[in-house]
């Protein structure tokens, strides 16, 4: 599966394409389980991979060039989502844990060497409570540069929630009801922010992306027409903010969608796609905010693959 290189350009006079970096990582033997998520510390050039399995390291740390640095396994049961907070004042790694063991149903913060710093939720106990805050299969989170935290809680569990926490872990707003209407969810699976102050949620079970105002939590709109076959499993923006990269798990597909202008959501416009081999199953992805490289955690192929832009333009795919 690592022998595919993709390069097709389209539509634009100045179109960049991506290529599969076959040299990343230097040795793929480090992947010994199902790779569910990946996070990038753009400031320090580090890539974190979380995998599932028995008697294996749960978190692997690589350089952006693909060299293996270290691994850690403490207090991680069954990782699902991951985010690296990477600012001059904060370098940390957050993991959502959906395990049924003593560390499960939590959102946890680690330093870059794997030391546990903070636990949100009740370890080993699923629940719906808000005081204290409880989780059931928390799917993913996104940490803003201000320190605010956005969590999607509900990968098939009791909850279908989008929660915004302050940097001192106070609930600022939430949407928390299962359903098909505005601001309701069915398996909210991934969350990200754009530079215009909008929160984008992959509402996987409802086959749509929902958009909210990050300050007020107000519902701004939804995208559905691009997801008639299958809902999105992961959402991230390119560094220039012009495009949204979406993974669709069971279709083994990555898509590039045009971001809407400020003040308008409209409907989605698909620019291009990368069709991966069958059963690769891209679960969650991350984009390096400095280089524009895309890292894709593939649970079917049990690997993370890296796609790099072929030139200085980030906004286009090669497929």
C-alpha atoms as a PDB file:
ATOM      1  CA  UNK A   1       0.000   0.000   0.000  1.00  0.00           C
ATOM      2  CA  UNK A   2       2.987   2.287   0.388  1.00  0.00           C
ATOM      3  CA  UNK A   3       3.918   2.063  -3.283  1.00  0.00           C
ATOM      4  CA  UNK A   4       1.281   4.440  -4.597  1.00  0.00           C
ATOM      5  CA  UNK A   5       2.284   7.911  -5.775  1.00  0.00           C
ATOM      6  CA  UNK A   6      -0.492  10.299  -6.759  1.00  0.00           C
ATOM      7  CA  UNK A   7      -0.206  13.233  -9.091  1.00  0.00           C
ATOM      8  CA  UNK A   8      -3.122  14.667 -11.008  1.00  0.00           C
ATOM      9  CA  UNK A   9      -3.837  18.370 -11.249  1.00  0.00           C
ATOM     10  CA  UNK A  10      -7.071  20.052 -12.247  1.00  0.00           C
ATOM     11  CA  UNK A  11      -9.180  23.162 -12.744  1.00  0.00           C
ATOM     12  CA  UNK A  12      -6.808  25.944 -11.753  1.00  0.00           C
ATOM     13  CA  UNK A  13      -4.105  27.730 -13.683  1.00  0.00           C
ATOM     14  CA  UNK A  14      -1.847  27.423 -10.644  1.00  0.00           C
ATOM     15  CA  UNK A  15      -2.577  24.089  -9.090  1.00  0.00           C
ATOM     16  CA  UNK A  16      -0.369  22.377  -6.586  1.00  0.00           C
ATOM     17  CA  UNK A  17      -0.460  18.656  -6.153  1.00  0.00           C
ATOM     18  CA  UNK A  18       0.513  16.314  -3.389  1.00  0.00           C
ATOM     19  CA  UNK A  19       2.682  13.261  -3.595  1.00  0.00           C
ATOM     20  CA  UNK A  20       2.850  10.325  -1.271  1.00  0.00           C
ATOM     21  CA  UNK A  21       6.094  10.485   0.715  1.00  0.00           C
ATOM     22  CA  UNK A  22       7.296   6.895   0.427  1.00  0.00           C
ATOM     23  CA  UNK A  23      10.194   7.612   2.783  1.00  0.00           C
ATOM     24  CA  UNK A  24       7.901   8.415   5.730  1.00  0.00           C
ATOM     25  CA  UNK A  25       8.440   6.906   8.179  1.00  0.00           C
ATOM     26  CA  UNK A  26      11.920   5.577   7.587  1.00  0.00           C
ATOM     27  CA  UNK A  27      10.820   2.176   8.913  1.00  0.00           C
ATOM     28  CA  UNK A  28       7.167   1.200   8.914  1.00  0.00           C
ATOM     29  CA  UNK A  29       7.850  -1.755  11.228  1.00  0.00           C
ATOM     30  CA  UNK A  30       7.165   0.543  14.164  1.00  0.00           C
ATOM     31  CA  UNK A  31       3.452   0.303  13.339  1.00  0.00           C
ATOM     32  CA  UNK A  32       2.432  -2.811  15.263  1.00  0.00           C
ATOM     33  CA  UNK A  33      -1.277  -2.093  15.822  1.00  0.00           C
ATOM     34  CA  UNK A  34      -4.248  -0.348  14.255  1.00  0.00           C
ATOM     35  CA  UNK A  35      -3.279   3.295  13.758  1.00  0.00           C
ATOM     36  CA  UNK A  36      -6.312   5.373  14.738  1.00  0.00           C
ATOM     37  CA  UNK A  37      -5.022   8.941  14.932  1.00  0.00           C
ATOM     38  CA  UNK A  38      -2.111  11.256  14.289  1.00  0.00           C
ATOM     39  CA  UNK A  39      -1.103  14.680  15.636  1.00  0.00           C
ATOM     40  CA  UNK A  40       1.509  17.180  14.482  1.00  0.00           C
ATOM     41  CA  UNK A  41       3.579  19.553  16.593  1.00  0.00           C
ATOM     42  CA  UNK A  42       4.387  21.998  13.803  1.00  0.00           C
ATOM     43  CA  UNK A  43       6.555  24.194  16.001  1.00  0.00           C
ATOM     44  CA  UNK A  44       8.992  21.424  16.895  1.00  0.00           C
ATOM     45  CA  UNK A  45       8.622  19.223  13.829  1.00  0.00           C
ATOM     46  CA  UNK A  46       7.186  16.218  15.702  1.00  0.00           C
ATOM     47  CA  UNK A  47       4.542  13.722  14.615  1.00  0.00           C
ATOM     48  CA  UNK A  48       2.619  11.623  17.151  1.00  0.00           C
ATOM     49  CA  UNK A  49       0.832   8.409  16.179  1.00  0.00           C
ATOM     50  CA  UNK A  50      -1.560   6.515  18.474  1.00  0.00           C
ATOM     51  CA  UNK A  51      -2.305   2.865  17.825  1.00  0.00           C
ATOM     52  CA  UNK A  52      -4.371   0.096  19.389  1.00  0.00           C
ATOM     53  CA  UNK A  53      -3.387  -3.426  20.310  1.00  0.00           C
ATOM     54  CA  UNK A  54      -2.268  -5.653  23.153  1.00  0.00           C
ATOM     55  CA  UNK A  55       1.231  -5.398  24.582  1.00  0.00           C
ATOM     56  CA  UNK A  56       2.357  -2.703  22.168  1.00  0.00           C
ATOM     57  CA  UNK A  57       3.371   0.938  22.638  1.00  0.00           C
ATOM     58  CA  UNK A  58       0.250   3.056  22.251  1.00  0.00           C
ATOM     59  CA  UNK A  59       1.970   6.316  21.253  1.00  0.00           C
ATOM     60  CA  UNK A  60       4.840   6.607  18.778  1.00  0.00           C
ATOM     61  CA  UNK A  61       6.824   9.811  18.234  1.00  0.00           C
ATOM     62  CA  UNK A  62       8.547  10.582  14.929  1.00  0.00           C
ATOM     63  CA  UNK A  63      10.308  13.549  13.414  1.00  0.00           C
ATOM     64  CA  UNK A  64       8.657  15.172  10.415  1.00  0.00           C
ATOM     65  CA  UNK A  65      11.397  13.514   8.349  1.00  0.00           C
ATOM     66  CA  UNK A  66      10.244  10.083   9.516  1.00  0.00           C
ATOM     67  CA  UNK A  67      12.847   9.162  12.109  1.00  0.00           C
ATOM     68  CA  UNK A  68      11.540   7.313  15.161  1.00  0.00           C
ATOM     69  CA  UNK A  69      12.305   9.060  18.464  1.00  0.00           C
ATOM     70  CA  UNK A  70      10.482   7.291  21.285  1.00  0.00           C
ATOM     71  CA  UNK A  71       7.309   5.527  22.384  1.00  0.00           C
ATOM     72  CA  UNK A  72       5.108   5.596  25.470  1.00  0.00           C
ATOM     73  CA  UNK A  73       2.252   3.526  26.763  1.00  0.00           C
ATOM     74  CA  UNK A  74       1.389   4.737  30.251  1.00  0.00           C
ATOM     75  CA  UNK A  75      -2.260   5.562  31.095  1.00  0.00           C
ATOM     76  CA  UNK A  76      -3.406   5.035  27.503  1.00  0.00           C
ATOM     77  CA  UNK A  77      -6.035   2.328  27.056  1.00  0.00           C
ATOM     78  CA  UNK A  78      -7.770   2.629  23.674  1.00  0.00           C
ATOM     79  CA  UNK A  79      -6.844   5.856  21.841  1.00  0.00           C
ATOM     80  CA  UNK A  80      -9.298   7.320  19.349  1.00  0.00           C
ATOM     81  CA  UNK A  81      -8.463  10.993  18.681  1.00  0.00           C
ATOM     82  CA  UNK A  82      -5.344  13.064  19.209  1.00  0.00           C
ATOM     83  CA  UNK A  83      -4.242  16.702  19.072  1.00  0.00           C
ATOM     84  CA  UNK A  84      -0.869  18.386  19.574  1.00  0.00           C
ATOM     85  CA  UNK A  85      -1.064  21.897  21.027  1.00  0.00           C
ATOM     86  CA  UNK A  86       1.907  23.675  19.514  1.00  0.00           C
ATOM     87  CA  UNK A  87       2.527  27.300  20.486  1.00  0.00           C
ATOM     88  CA  UNK A  88       5.463  29.175  21.995  1.00  0.00           C
ATOM     89  CA  UNK A  89       3.788  28.885  25.393  1.00  0.00           C
ATOM     90  CA  UNK A  90       2.329  25.388  25.165  1.00  0.00           C
ATOM     91  CA  UNK A  91       3.569  22.103  23.777  1.00  0.00           C
ATOM     92  CA  UNK A  92       1.348  19.216  24.815  1.00  0.00           C
ATOM     93  CA  UNK A  93      -0.439  16.176  23.426  1.00  0.00           C
ATOM     94  CA  UNK A  94      -4.120  15.459  24.043  1.00  0.00           C
ATOM     95  CA  UNK A  95      -5.671  12.010  23.589  1.00  0.00           C
ATOM     96  CA  UNK A  96      -9.292  10.889  23.683  1.00  0.00           C
ATOM     97  CA  UNK A  97      -9.500   7.420  25.219  1.00  0.00           C
ATOM     98  CA  UNK A  98     -12.527   5.225  24.479  1.00  0.00           C
ATOM     99  CA  UNK A  99     -11.313   2.154  26.335  1.00  0.00           C
ATOM    100  CA  UNK A 100     -13.369   0.195  28.858  1.00  0.00           C
ATOM    101  CA  UNK A 101     -10.412  -0.242  31.210  1.00  0.00           C
ATOM    102  CA  UNK A 102      -9.248   1.909  34.091  1.00  0.00           C
ATOM    103  CA  UNK A 103      -8.113   4.766  31.811  1.00  0.00           C
ATOM    104  CA  UNK A 104     -11.064   4.819  29.426  1.00  0.00           C
ATOM    105  CA  UNK A 105     -13.792   7.385  28.704  1.00  0.00           C
ATOM    106  CA  UNK A 106     -11.434  10.293  29.301  1.00  0.00           C
ATOM    107  CA  UNK A 107      -9.731  13.165  27.535  1.00  0.00           C
ATOM    108  CA  UNK A 108      -6.130  13.375  28.701  1.00  0.00           C
ATOM    109  CA  UNK A 109      -3.317  15.867  28.385  1.00  0.00           C
ATOM    110  CA  UNK A 110       0.327  14.768  28.264  1.00  0.00           C
ATOM    111  CA  UNK A 111       3.610  16.550  27.957  1.00  0.00           C
ATOM    112  CA  UNK A 112       5.753  15.728  24.941  1.00  0.00           C
ATOM    113  CA  UNK A 113       7.478  12.862  26.787  1.00  0.00           C
ATOM    114  CA  UNK A 114       4.261  11.103  27.778  1.00  0.00           C
ATOM    115  CA  UNK A 115       3.864  12.304  31.348  1.00  0.00           C
ATOM    116  CA  UNK A 116       0.193  12.671  32.284  1.00  0.00           C
ATOM    117  CA  UNK A 117      -0.673  16.287  33.072  1.00  0.00           C
ATOM    118  CA  UNK A 118      -4.489  16.491  33.134  1.00  0.00           C
ATOM    119  CA  UNK A 119      -7.472  14.125  33.030  1.00  0.00           C
ATOM    120  CA  UNK A 120     -10.961  15.226  31.990  1.00  0.00           C
ATOM    121  CA  UNK A 121     -13.796  12.819  32.718  1.00  0.00           C
ATOM    122  CA  UNK A 122     -14.054   9.939  35.172  1.00  0.00           C
ATOM    123  CA  UNK A 123     -11.431   7.293  34.332  1.00  0.00           C
ATOM    124  CA  UNK A 124     -12.999   3.936  33.607  1.00  0.00           C
ATOM    125  CA  UNK A 125     -16.579   5.190  33.916  1.00  0.00           C
ATOM    126  CA  UNK A 126     -18.744   6.355  31.050  1.00  0.00           C
ATOM    127  CA  UNK A 127     -21.474   8.891  31.677  1.00  0.00           C
ATOM    128  CA  UNK A 128     -23.468  11.898  30.556  1.00  0.00           C
ATOM    129  CA  UNK A 129     -22.811  14.254  33.464  1.00  0.00           C
ATOM    130  CA  UNK A 130     -21.561  17.815  33.213  1.00  0.00           C
ATOM    131  CA  UNK A 131     -20.609  18.428  36.848  1.00  0.00           C
ATOM    132  CA  UNK A 132     -18.354  16.584  37.098  1.00  0.00           C
ATOM    133  CA  UNK A 133     -17.845  16.245  33.362  1.00  0.00           C
ATOM    134  CA  UNK A 134     -18.173  12.711  32.021  1.00  0.00           C
ATOM    135  CA  UNK A 135     -17.635  11.193  28.587  1.00  0.00           C
ATOM    136  CA  UNK A 136     -18.662   8.100  26.691  1.00  0.00           C
ATOM    137  CA  UNK A 137     -16.421   7.304  23.718  1.00  0.00           C
ATOM    138  CA  UNK A 138     -15.049  10.845  23.177  1.00  0.00           C
ATOM    139  CA  UNK A 139     -14.024  10.937  19.533  1.00  0.00           C
ATOM    140  CA  UNK A 140     -11.686  13.887  19.025  1.00  0.00           C
ATOM    141  CA  UNK A 141     -10.735  17.362  20.216  1.00  0.00           C
ATOM    142  CA  UNK A 142      -9.198  20.556  18.921  1.00  0.00           C
ATOM    143  CA  UNK A 143      -7.275  23.049  21.051  1.00  0.00           C
ATOM    144  CA  UNK A 144      -7.326  26.656  19.880  1.00  0.00           C
ATOM    145  CA  UNK A 145      -4.210  28.803  20.194  1.00  0.00           C
ATOM    146  CA  UNK A 146      -6.033  30.666  22.980  1.00  0.00           C
ATOM    147  CA  UNK A 147      -6.180  27.444  25.006  1.00  0.00           C
ATOM    148  CA  UNK A 148      -9.924  26.870  24.522  1.00  0.00           C
ATOM    149  CA  UNK A 149     -10.832  23.225  23.911  1.00  0.00           C
ATOM    150  CA  UNK A 150     -13.478  21.806  21.568  1.00  0.00           C
ATOM    151  CA  UNK A 151     -14.498  18.177  22.172  1.00  0.00           C
ATOM    152  CA  UNK A 152     -16.797  15.920  20.155  1.00  0.00           C
ATOM    153  CA  UNK A 153     -18.101  13.248  22.534  1.00  0.00           C
ATOM    154  CA  UNK A 154     -19.955  10.374  20.980  1.00  0.00           C
ATOM    155  CA  UNK A 155     -18.291   7.769  18.814  1.00  0.00           C
ATOM    156  CA  UNK A 156     -21.312   5.491  19.168  1.00  0.00           C
ATOM    157  CA  UNK A 157     -21.707   5.958  22.913  1.00  0.00           C
ATOM    158  CA  UNK A 158     -24.326   7.558  25.158  1.00  0.00           C
ATOM    159  CA  UNK A 159     -23.458  11.098  24.129  1.00  0.00           C
ATOM    160  CA  UNK A 160     -23.708  13.083  20.913  1.00  0.00           C
ATOM    161  CA  UNK A 161     -22.153  16.338  22.065  1.00  0.00           C
ATOM    162  CA  UNK A 162     -20.001  19.241  21.033  1.00  0.00           C
ATOM    163  CA  UNK A 163     -18.482  20.898  24.099  1.00  0.00           C
ATOM    164  CA  UNK A 164     -16.377  24.037  24.356  1.00  0.00           C
ATOM    165  CA  UNK A 165     -14.184  24.328  27.448  1.00  0.00           C
ATOM    166  CA  UNK A 166     -12.104  27.255  28.593  1.00  0.00           C
ATOM    167  CA  UNK A 167      -8.401  26.756  29.235  1.00  0.00           C
ATOM    168  CA  UNK A 168      -9.247  26.200  32.919  1.00  0.00           C
ATOM    169  CA  UNK A 169     -11.781  23.510  31.878  1.00  0.00           C
ATOM    170  CA  UNK A 170     -15.018  25.403  32.489  1.00  0.00           C
ATOM    171  CA  UNK A 171     -17.892  24.676  30.090  1.00  0.00           C
ATOM    172  CA  UNK A 172     -18.454  27.741  27.896  1.00  0.00           C
ATOM    173  CA  UNK A 173     -21.194  26.262  25.700  1.00  0.00           C
ATOM    174  CA  UNK A 174     -22.368  22.937  24.383  1.00  0.00           C
ATOM    175  CA  UNK A 175     -24.749  21.243  21.990  1.00  0.00           C
ATOM    176  CA  UNK A 176     -25.709  17.851  23.259  1.00  0.00           C
ATOM    177  CA  UNK A 177     -28.730  16.207  21.720  1.00  0.00           C
ATOM    178  CA  UNK A 178     -28.974  13.279  19.332  1.00  0.00           C
ATOM    179  CA  UNK A 179     -30.980  13.971  16.185  1.00  0.00           C
ATOM    180  CA  UNK A 180     -30.939  15.157  12.615  1.00  0.00           C
ATOM    181  CA  UNK A 181     -31.862  18.818  13.033  1.00  0.00           C
ATOM    182  CA  UNK A 182     -29.566  21.830  13.386  1.00  0.00           C
ATOM    183  CA  UNK A 183     -27.021  21.500  16.228  1.00  0.00           C
ATOM    184  CA  UNK A 184     -27.993  17.863  16.833  1.00  0.00           C
ATOM    185  CA  UNK A 185     -25.640  14.978  16.135  1.00  0.00           C
ATOM    186  CA  UNK A 186     -25.342  11.327  15.285  1.00  0.00           C
ATOM    187  CA  UNK A 187     -21.746  10.278  15.945  1.00  0.00           C
ATOM    188  CA  UNK A 188     -19.864  13.604  15.964  1.00  0.00           C
ATOM    189  CA  UNK A 189     -16.451  12.290  14.980  1.00  0.00           C
ATOM    190  CA  UNK A 190     -14.048  15.152  14.276  1.00  0.00           C
ATOM    191  CA  UNK A 191     -13.784  18.878  15.008  1.00  0.00           C
ATOM    192  CA  UNK A 192     -11.616  21.728  13.763  1.00  0.00           C
ATOM    193  CA  UNK A 193     -11.513  25.543  13.565  1.00  0.00           C
ATOM    194  CA  UNK A 194     -10.960  27.953  10.709  1.00  0.00           C
ATOM    195  CA  UNK A 195      -9.291  31.349  10.835  1.00  0.00           C
ATOM    196  CA  UNK A 196     -12.674  33.112  10.725  1.00  0.00           C
ATOM    197  CA  UNK A 197     -13.794  31.838  14.126  1.00  0.00           C
ATOM    198  CA  UNK A 198     -15.983  28.972  12.913  1.00  0.00           C
ATOM    199  CA  UNK A 199     -16.123  25.466  14.361  1.00  0.00           C
ATOM    200  CA  UNK A 200     -16.498  22.606  11.868  1.00  0.00           C
ATOM    201  CA  UNK A 201     -17.811  19.238  13.031  1.00  0.00           C
ATOM    202  CA  UNK A 202     -17.861  15.966  11.089  1.00  0.00           C
ATOM    203  CA  UNK A 203     -21.366  14.729  11.943  1.00  0.00           C
ATOM    204  CA  UNK A 204     -20.614  11.307  10.576  1.00  0.00           C
ATOM    205  CA  UNK A 205     -23.876   9.441  11.236  1.00  0.00           C
ATOM    206  CA  UNK A 206     -25.921  12.283   9.710  1.00  0.00           C
ATOM    207  CA  UNK A 207     -23.650  12.434   6.630  1.00  0.00           C
ATOM    208  CA  UNK A 208     -22.886  16.114   6.981  1.00  0.00           C
ATOM    209  CA  UNK A 209     -20.561  18.781   8.356  1.00  0.00           C
ATOM    210  CA  UNK A 210     -22.091  21.287  10.780  1.00  0.00           C
ATOM    211  CA  UNK A 211     -20.657  24.745  11.398  1.00  0.00           C
ATOM    212  CA  UNK A 212     -20.852  26.897  14.552  1.00  0.00           C
ATOM    213  CA  UNK A 213     -19.647  30.264  15.805  1.00  0.00           C
ATOM    214  CA  UNK A 214     -16.769  29.577  18.147  1.00  0.00           C
ATOM    215  CA  UNK A 215     -17.604  32.392  20.570  1.00  0.00           C
ATOM    216  CA  UNK A 216     -21.364  31.965  20.947  1.00  0.00           C
ATOM    217  CA  UNK A 217     -21.922  28.389  19.779  1.00  0.00           C
ATOM    218  CA  UNK A 218     -24.543  29.646  17.318  1.00  0.00           C
ATOM    219  CA  UNK A 219     -25.379  27.209  14.521  1.00  0.00           C
ATOM    220  CA  UNK A 220     -24.273  28.697  11.190  1.00  0.00           C
ATOM    221  CA  UNK A 221     -25.111  26.029   8.647  1.00  0.00           C
ATOM    222  CA  UNK A 222     -24.353  22.584   7.289  1.00  0.00           C
ATOM    223  CA  UNK A 223     -22.854  20.820   4.285  1.00  0.00           C
ATOM    224  CA  UNK A 224     -24.601  17.663   3.053  1.00  0.00           C
ATOM    225  CA  UNK A 225     -24.428  17.391  -0.738  1.00  0.00           C
ATOM    226  CA  UNK A 226     -20.827  16.128  -0.772  1.00  0.00           C
ATOM    227  CA  UNK A 227     -21.601  13.218   1.537  1.00  0.00           C
ATOM    228  CA  UNK A 228     -24.463  11.315  -0.044  1.00  0.00           C
ATOM    229  CA  UNK A 229     -22.505   8.042  -0.024  1.00  0.00           C
ATOM    230  CA  UNK A 230     -20.932   8.274   3.406  1.00  0.00           C
ATOM    231  CA  UNK A 231     -20.450  10.826   6.150  1.00  0.00           C
ATOM    232  CA  UNK A 232     -17.131  12.522   6.908  1.00  0.00           C
ATOM    233  CA  UNK A 233     -14.867  10.966   9.510  1.00  0.00           C
ATOM    234  CA  UNK A 234     -12.206  13.699   9.734  1.00  0.00           C
ATOM    235  CA  UNK A 235     -11.989  17.437   8.980  1.00  0.00           C
ATOM    236  CA  UNK A 236      -8.940  19.722   8.812  1.00  0.00           C
ATOM    237  CA  UNK A 237      -8.042  22.951   6.968  1.00  0.00           C
ATOM    238  CA  UNK A 238      -5.036  23.643   4.785  1.00  0.00           C
ATOM    239  CA  UNK A 239      -2.659  26.200   6.348  1.00  0.00           C
ATOM    240  CA  UNK A 240      -3.899  29.012   4.105  1.00  0.00           C
ATOM    241  CA  UNK A 241      -7.473  28.337   5.243  1.00  0.00           C
ATOM    242  CA  UNK A 242      -8.815  28.102   1.701  1.00  0.00           C
ATOM    243  CA  UNK A 243      -9.622  24.408   1.664  1.00  0.00           C
ATOM    244  CA  UNK A 244     -11.043  21.757   3.940  1.00  0.00           C
ATOM    245  CA  UNK A 245      -9.580  18.258   3.778  1.00  0.00           C
ATOM    246  CA  UNK A 246     -12.060  15.499   4.598  1.00  0.00           C
ATOM    247  CA  UNK A 247     -11.575  11.759   5.096  1.00  0.00           C
ATOM    248  CA  UNK A 248     -14.346   9.230   4.465  1.00  0.00           C
ATOM    249  CA  UNK A 249     -13.552   6.012   6.243  1.00  0.00           C
ATOM    250  CA  UNK A 250     -15.397   3.225   4.443  1.00  0.00           C
ATOM    251  CA  UNK A 251     -14.947   4.806   1.024  1.00  0.00           C
ATOM    252  CA  UNK A 252     -11.174   4.988   1.608  1.00  0.00           C
ATOM    253  CA  UNK A 253     -11.250   8.496   0.184  1.00  0.00           C
ATOM    254  CA  UNK A 254      -9.822  11.931   0.901  1.00  0.00           C
ATOM    255  CA  UNK A 255     -11.555  15.012  -0.496  1.00  0.00           C
ATOM    256  CA  UNK A 256     -10.592  18.656  -0.889  1.00  0.00           C
ATOM    257  CA  UNK A 257     -13.479  21.097  -0.404  1.00  0.00           C
ATOM    258  CA  UNK A 258     -13.419  24.856  -0.987  1.00  0.00           C
ATOM    259  CA  UNK A 259     -13.839  26.851   2.226  1.00  0.00           C
ATOM    260  CA  UNK A 260     -16.649  29.432   2.148  1.00  0.00           C
ATOM    261  CA  UNK A 261     -16.027  33.162   2.574  1.00  0.00           C
ATOM    262  CA  UNK A 262     -16.537  34.906   5.887  1.00  0.00           C
ATOM    263  CA  UNK A 263     -20.218  35.418   6.630  1.00  0.00           C
ATOM    264  CA  UNK A 264     -21.447  32.624   4.384  1.00  0.00           C
ATOM    265  CA  UNK A 265     -21.608  28.856   4.687  1.00  0.00           C
ATOM    266  CA  UNK A 266     -23.541  27.955   1.546  1.00  0.00           C
ATOM    267  CA  UNK A 267     -23.081  24.403   0.294  1.00  0.00           C
ATOM    268  CA  UNK A 268     -19.930  22.397  -0.204  1.00  0.00           C
ATOM    269  CA  UNK A 269     -17.897  22.466  -3.382  1.00  0.00           C
ATOM    270  CA  UNK A 270     -15.653  19.466  -3.967  1.00  0.00           C
ATOM    271  CA  UNK A 271     -12.436  20.392  -5.738  1.00  0.00           C
ATOM    272  CA  UNK A 272     -10.841  16.976  -5.995  1.00  0.00           C
ATOM    273  CA  UNK A 273     -10.386  13.602  -4.338  1.00  0.00           C
ATOM    274  CA  UNK A 274      -7.740  11.019  -3.588  1.00  0.00           C
ATOM    275  CA  UNK A 275      -9.081   7.500  -3.906  1.00  0.00           C
ATOM    276  CA  UNK A 276      -7.052   5.184  -1.724  1.00  0.00           C
ATOM    277  CA  UNK A 277      -6.957   1.406  -2.234  1.00  0.00           C
ATOM    278  CA  UNK A 278      -9.875  -0.575  -0.848  1.00  0.00           C
ATOM    279  CA  UNK A 279      -9.852  -1.298   2.871  1.00  0.00           C
ATOM    280  CA  UNK A 280      -7.191   1.323   3.666  1.00  0.00           C
ATOM    281  CA  UNK A 281      -9.853   3.023   5.843  1.00  0.00           C
ATOM    282  CA  UNK A 282      -8.558   6.556   6.584  1.00  0.00           C
ATOM    283  CA  UNK A 283      -9.842   7.309  10.075  1.00  0.00           C
ATOM    284  CA  UNK A 284      -8.457  10.673  11.224  1.00  0.00           C
ATOM    285  CA  UNK A 285      -5.947  13.020   9.628  1.00  0.00           C
ATOM    286  CA  UNK A 286      -3.841  16.025  10.551  1.00  0.00           C
ATOM    287  CA  UNK A 287      -2.236  18.832   8.560  1.00  0.00           C
ATOM    288  CA  UNK A 288       1.127  20.352   9.423  1.00  0.00           C
ATOM    289  CA  UNK A 289       0.394  24.059   9.792  1.00  0.00           C
ATOM    290  CA  UNK A 290       3.941  24.978   8.790  1.00  0.00           C
ATOM    291  CA  UNK A 291       4.656  22.730   5.797  1.00  0.00           C
ATOM    292  CA  UNK A 292       1.135  21.824   4.663  1.00  0.00           C
ATOM    293  CA  UNK A 293       1.915  18.098   4.758  1.00  0.00           C
ATOM    294  CA  UNK A 294      -1.059  15.792   5.357  1.00  0.00           C
ATOM    295  CA  UNK A 295      -0.745  12.806   7.696  1.00  0.00           C
ATOM    296  CA  UNK A 296      -3.459  10.142   7.413  1.00  0.00           C
ATOM    297  CA  UNK A 297      -4.073   7.467  10.064  1.00  0.00           C
ATOM    298  CA  UNK A 298      -5.302   4.365   8.244  1.00  0.00           C
ATOM    299  CA  UNK A 299      -6.835   1.708  10.463  1.00  0.00           C
ATOM    300  CA  UNK A 300      -7.278  -0.805   7.661  1.00  0.00           C
ATOM    301  CA  UNK A 301      -3.729  -0.542   6.339  1.00  0.00           C
ATOM    302  CA  UNK A 302      -2.381  -0.166   9.920  1.00  0.00           C
ATOM    303  CA  UNK A 303      -0.114   2.706   9.023  1.00  0.00           C
ATOM    304  CA  UNK A 304       0.159   6.474   8.830  1.00  0.00           C
ATOM    305  CA  UNK A 305       0.977   7.945   5.437  1.00  0.00           C
ATOM    306  CA  UNK A 306       2.304  11.396   4.638  1.00  0.00           C
ATOM    307  CA  UNK A 307       1.373  13.501   1.612  1.00  0.00           C
ATOM    308  CA  UNK A 308       3.531  16.519   0.822  1.00  0.00           C
ATOM    309  CA  UNK A 309       2.794  19.471  -1.472  1.00  0.00           C
ATOM    310  CA  UNK A 310       4.947  19.459  -4.594  1.00  0.00           C
ATOM    311  CA  UNK A 311       5.486  23.212  -4.525  1.00  0.00           C
ATOM    312  CA  UNK A 312       4.717  26.247  -2.383  1.00  0.00           C
ATOM    313  CA  UNK A 313       1.032  26.143  -3.150  1.00  0.00           C
ATOM    314  CA  UNK A 314      -0.899  24.230  -0.489  1.00  0.00           C
ATOM    315  CA  UNK A 315      -4.446  24.581  -1.823  1.00  0.00           C
ATOM    316  CA  UNK A 316      -4.634  21.718  -4.245  1.00  0.00           C
ATOM    317  CA  UNK A 317      -4.489  17.953  -4.135  1.00  0.00           C
ATOM    318  CA  UNK A 318      -2.762  15.393  -6.263  1.00  0.00           C
ATOM    319  CA  UNK A 319      -4.888  12.312  -6.591  1.00  0.00           C
END
